Amino acid sequence: MNKAFVKRDGTIKLYDIDISELWLASLVYAHIGWWVENLFRLSSKHILDSRNQILPFLFCYSIALWAMYFMLGTTHKTRFFSKEIISGKDAAAVALRNIYYFTVTFLFVFFGEIVVGSLFEKISGIQLWNYNGIPLHVTQYTSVPTCAAISFGVMVMMGNLFEGLMKLIKIIPKSVLIKTDWVLGALVVADWIYMMVSINVFKKAPAYWSIQF
């Protein structure tokens, strides 16, 4: 195992968190992501829909949580991969951590959206989203306002929300946690794989339901 993953007390941890606990947290974030996208569409286009999924979970947000925790840690304990940076509790250190976290997240989202959106369109011919109607957009797949909003949201979710969620998950009995991980995780991943296959192989994004307001 590399330095990030360690085996301690019979469990495998990513840095200092049991991966079974982090997995459940990532599924919670997948559900939050479903609501975030739908509420954004409700406010901008007056539409609620399935987001191409049977279940109200967007697995890309699970992947994002793992990536952010792996690369940056949390806003209170910021890392560059395994190396903790900008330690301290004074106002200057807190401000620098927030600036660092926001900047790296912004760049990650900015270029990630362009790469993912462009690849999906090139492979499947399907345009998953379009930001052309938003000011300061860069290509149709990203924009300064949306990247800033997402980056701020990530900072909120990787700060007190993340730490509070992990405290709640630690209360769950281990046997219940593992069963939930396997059952819910399998359903969410299967739902996501079906969407990916449908889009990239059959060139059709699943649309289960939609409500126009």
XYZ file of C-alpha atoms in Angstrom:
213
model
C 0.000 0.000 0.000
C 1.174 3.522 -0.610
C 1.492 6.176 2.050
C -2.109 7.338 1.605
C -3.632 3.954 2.437
C -2.655 2.399 5.746
C -3.882 -0.707 7.550
C -4.536 0.033 11.196
C -6.513 -1.865 13.860
C -7.701 -4.362 11.253
C -9.154 -1.698 8.950
C -7.881 0.034 5.845
C -7.773 3.804 6.136
C -7.284 6.598 3.650
C -4.979 8.781 5.720
C -6.974 8.823 8.978
C -10.481 7.699 7.904
C -11.772 4.128 7.629
C -12.555 3.568 3.953
C -15.868 1.879 4.823
C -16.937 5.083 6.590
C -15.641 7.252 3.760
C -17.522 5.108 1.232
C -20.851 5.707 3.009
C -20.056 9.425 3.250
C -19.442 9.478 -0.494
C -22.866 7.905 -1.108
C -24.460 10.599 1.057
C -22.657 13.195 -1.064
C -23.977 11.481 -4.195
C -27.509 12.065 -2.912
C -26.721 15.681 -1.963
C -25.290 16.185 -5.464
C -28.558 14.974 -6.999
C -30.431 17.648 -5.056
C -27.863 20.342 -5.828
C -28.149 19.764 -9.572
C -31.930 19.546 -9.484
C -32.330 22.703 -7.397
C -29.988 24.534 -9.782
C -32.077 23.379 -12.751
C -35.255 24.294 -10.904
C -34.030 27.857 -10.356
C -32.531 28.299 -13.828
C -34.795 26.244 -16.113
C -37.808 25.499 -13.867
C -37.277 21.761 -14.340
C -36.904 18.817 -11.973
C -35.813 15.533 -13.520
C -34.168 12.178 -12.876
C -30.676 13.423 -13.855
C -30.410 10.291 -16.014
C -30.541 8.023 -12.961
C -33.122 5.622 -11.526
C -32.017 6.393 -7.972
C -31.548 9.923 -6.573
C -27.767 9.563 -6.440
C -25.115 11.007 -8.749
C -22.031 8.822 -8.386
C -19.742 11.475 -9.844
C -20.111 13.328 -6.539
C -18.899 10.216 -4.716
C -15.847 10.162 -6.962
C -15.323 13.878 -6.321
C -15.395 13.368 -2.546
C -12.733 10.654 -2.735
C -10.608 12.801 -5.040
C -10.880 15.921 -2.878
C -10.122 14.082 0.354
C -7.253 12.191 -1.275
C -5.661 15.325 -2.750
C -6.597 18.175 -0.415
C -8.041 16.821 2.821
C -10.515 19.164 4.501
C -10.608 22.928 4.836
C -9.543 22.563 8.489
C -6.746 20.085 7.836
C -5.483 20.914 4.383
C -3.040 18.676 2.560
C -1.253 18.362 -0.728
C -1.782 14.623 -1.000
C -0.046 13.254 2.157
C 1.764 16.461 3.101
C -0.136 18.755 5.458
C 0.264 22.420 4.561
C -0.631 25.767 6.110
C -1.095 24.501 9.634
C -2.136 26.741 12.487
C -5.358 28.171 13.895
C -4.641 31.897 13.608
C -6.670 34.059 11.229
C -3.884 34.282 8.632
C -3.459 30.500 8.461
C -7.221 29.947 8.167
C -7.455 32.534 5.371
C -4.523 30.997 3.480
C -6.014 27.497 3.769
C -9.328 28.734 2.402
C -7.639 30.578 -0.483
C -5.537 27.521 -1.295
C -8.511 25.147 -1.126
C -10.725 27.422 -3.229
C -8.051 28.021 -5.889
C -7.125 24.356 -6.357
C -10.789 23.321 -6.382
C -11.659 26.040 -8.895
C -8.927 24.882 -11.287
C -9.906 21.230 -10.789
C -13.577 21.981 -11.605
C -12.745 24.377 -14.443
C -10.559 21.996 -16.416
C -12.392 18.872 -15.264
C -15.711 20.073 -16.681
C -14.113 20.881 -20.035
C -12.347 17.517 -20.273
C -15.303 15.394 -19.111
C -17.904 17.296 -21.149
C -15.788 17.266 -24.309
C -14.928 13.566 -24.002
C -18.552 12.586 -23.457
C -19.676 14.570 -26.488
C -16.870 13.192 -28.665
C -17.502 9.573 -27.634
C -21.297 9.552 -27.383
C -22.374 12.553 -29.439
C -24.498 13.679 -26.470
C -24.144 17.128 -24.934
C -24.543 16.577 -21.200
C -24.744 20.280 -20.291
C -24.364 23.708 -21.871
C -23.256 26.905 -20.129
C -23.425 29.156 -23.190
C -26.210 31.169 -21.579
C -24.068 31.976 -18.527
C -21.770 35.045 -18.533
C -18.001 34.396 -18.592
C -18.418 30.889 -19.946
C -15.340 29.208 -21.427
C -16.557 26.761 -24.050
C -20.046 25.407 -23.408
C -18.848 23.208 -20.586
C -17.574 25.601 -17.947
C -17.843 29.179 -16.728
C -16.307 31.382 -14.084
C -19.554 31.875 -12.079
C -20.442 28.157 -11.977
C -16.877 27.134 -11.091
C -16.792 29.733 -8.309
C -20.166 28.545 -6.955
C -19.152 24.874 -7.107
C -15.792 25.611 -5.467
C -17.475 27.498 -2.646
C -19.942 24.631 -2.237
C -17.087 22.116 -2.097
C -15.399 24.174 0.628
C -18.596 24.131 2.674
C -19.072 20.392 2.137
C -15.432 19.561 2.950
C -15.447 21.659 6.123
C -17.900 21.399 8.979
C -20.436 19.363 6.979
C -17.910 16.627 6.186
C -16.566 16.462 9.726
C -20.083 16.397 11.220
C -21.153 13.669 8.803
C -18.144 11.521 9.672
C -18.971 11.811 13.390
C -22.506 10.558 12.693
C -21.263 7.681 10.525
C -18.876 6.543 13.261
C -21.913 5.932 15.501
C -23.289 3.312 13.090
C -22.496 -0.281 14.146
C -19.804 -1.775 11.939
C -21.989 -4.649 10.704
C -24.763 -2.232 9.651
C -22.225 0.083 8.024
C -20.684 -2.689 5.914
C -24.088 -4.033 4.785
C -25.242 -0.521 3.841
C -22.015 0.068 1.944
C -22.445 -3.109 -0.093
C -26.170 -2.920 -0.802
C -26.599 0.804 -1.409
C -23.195 1.103 -3.053
C -23.927 -1.738 -5.497
C -27.261 -0.178 -6.499
C -25.787 3.298 -6.989
C -22.795 2.041 -8.978
C -24.984 -0.239 -11.140
C -27.305 2.682 -11.868
C -24.305 4.832 -12.853
C -22.756 2.099 -15.040
C -26.055 1.636 -16.866
C -26.169 5.374 -17.575
C -22.572 5.351 -18.824
C -23.196 2.371 -21.104
C -26.445 3.872 -22.392
C -24.775 7.190 -23.213
C -21.507 5.897 -24.673
C -22.661 2.690 -26.357
C -26.315 3.253 -27.262
C -25.918 7.063 -27.656
C -28.957 7.784 -25.528
C -29.088 9.417 -22.110
C -31.682 7.693 -19.884
C -34.601 9.982 -19.027
C -36.879 8.418 -16.429
C -39.016 11.388 -15.438
C -39.166 15.154 -15.734
C -41.410 17.864 -14.257
C -41.668 21.263 -15.954
C -42.754 24.135 -13.719
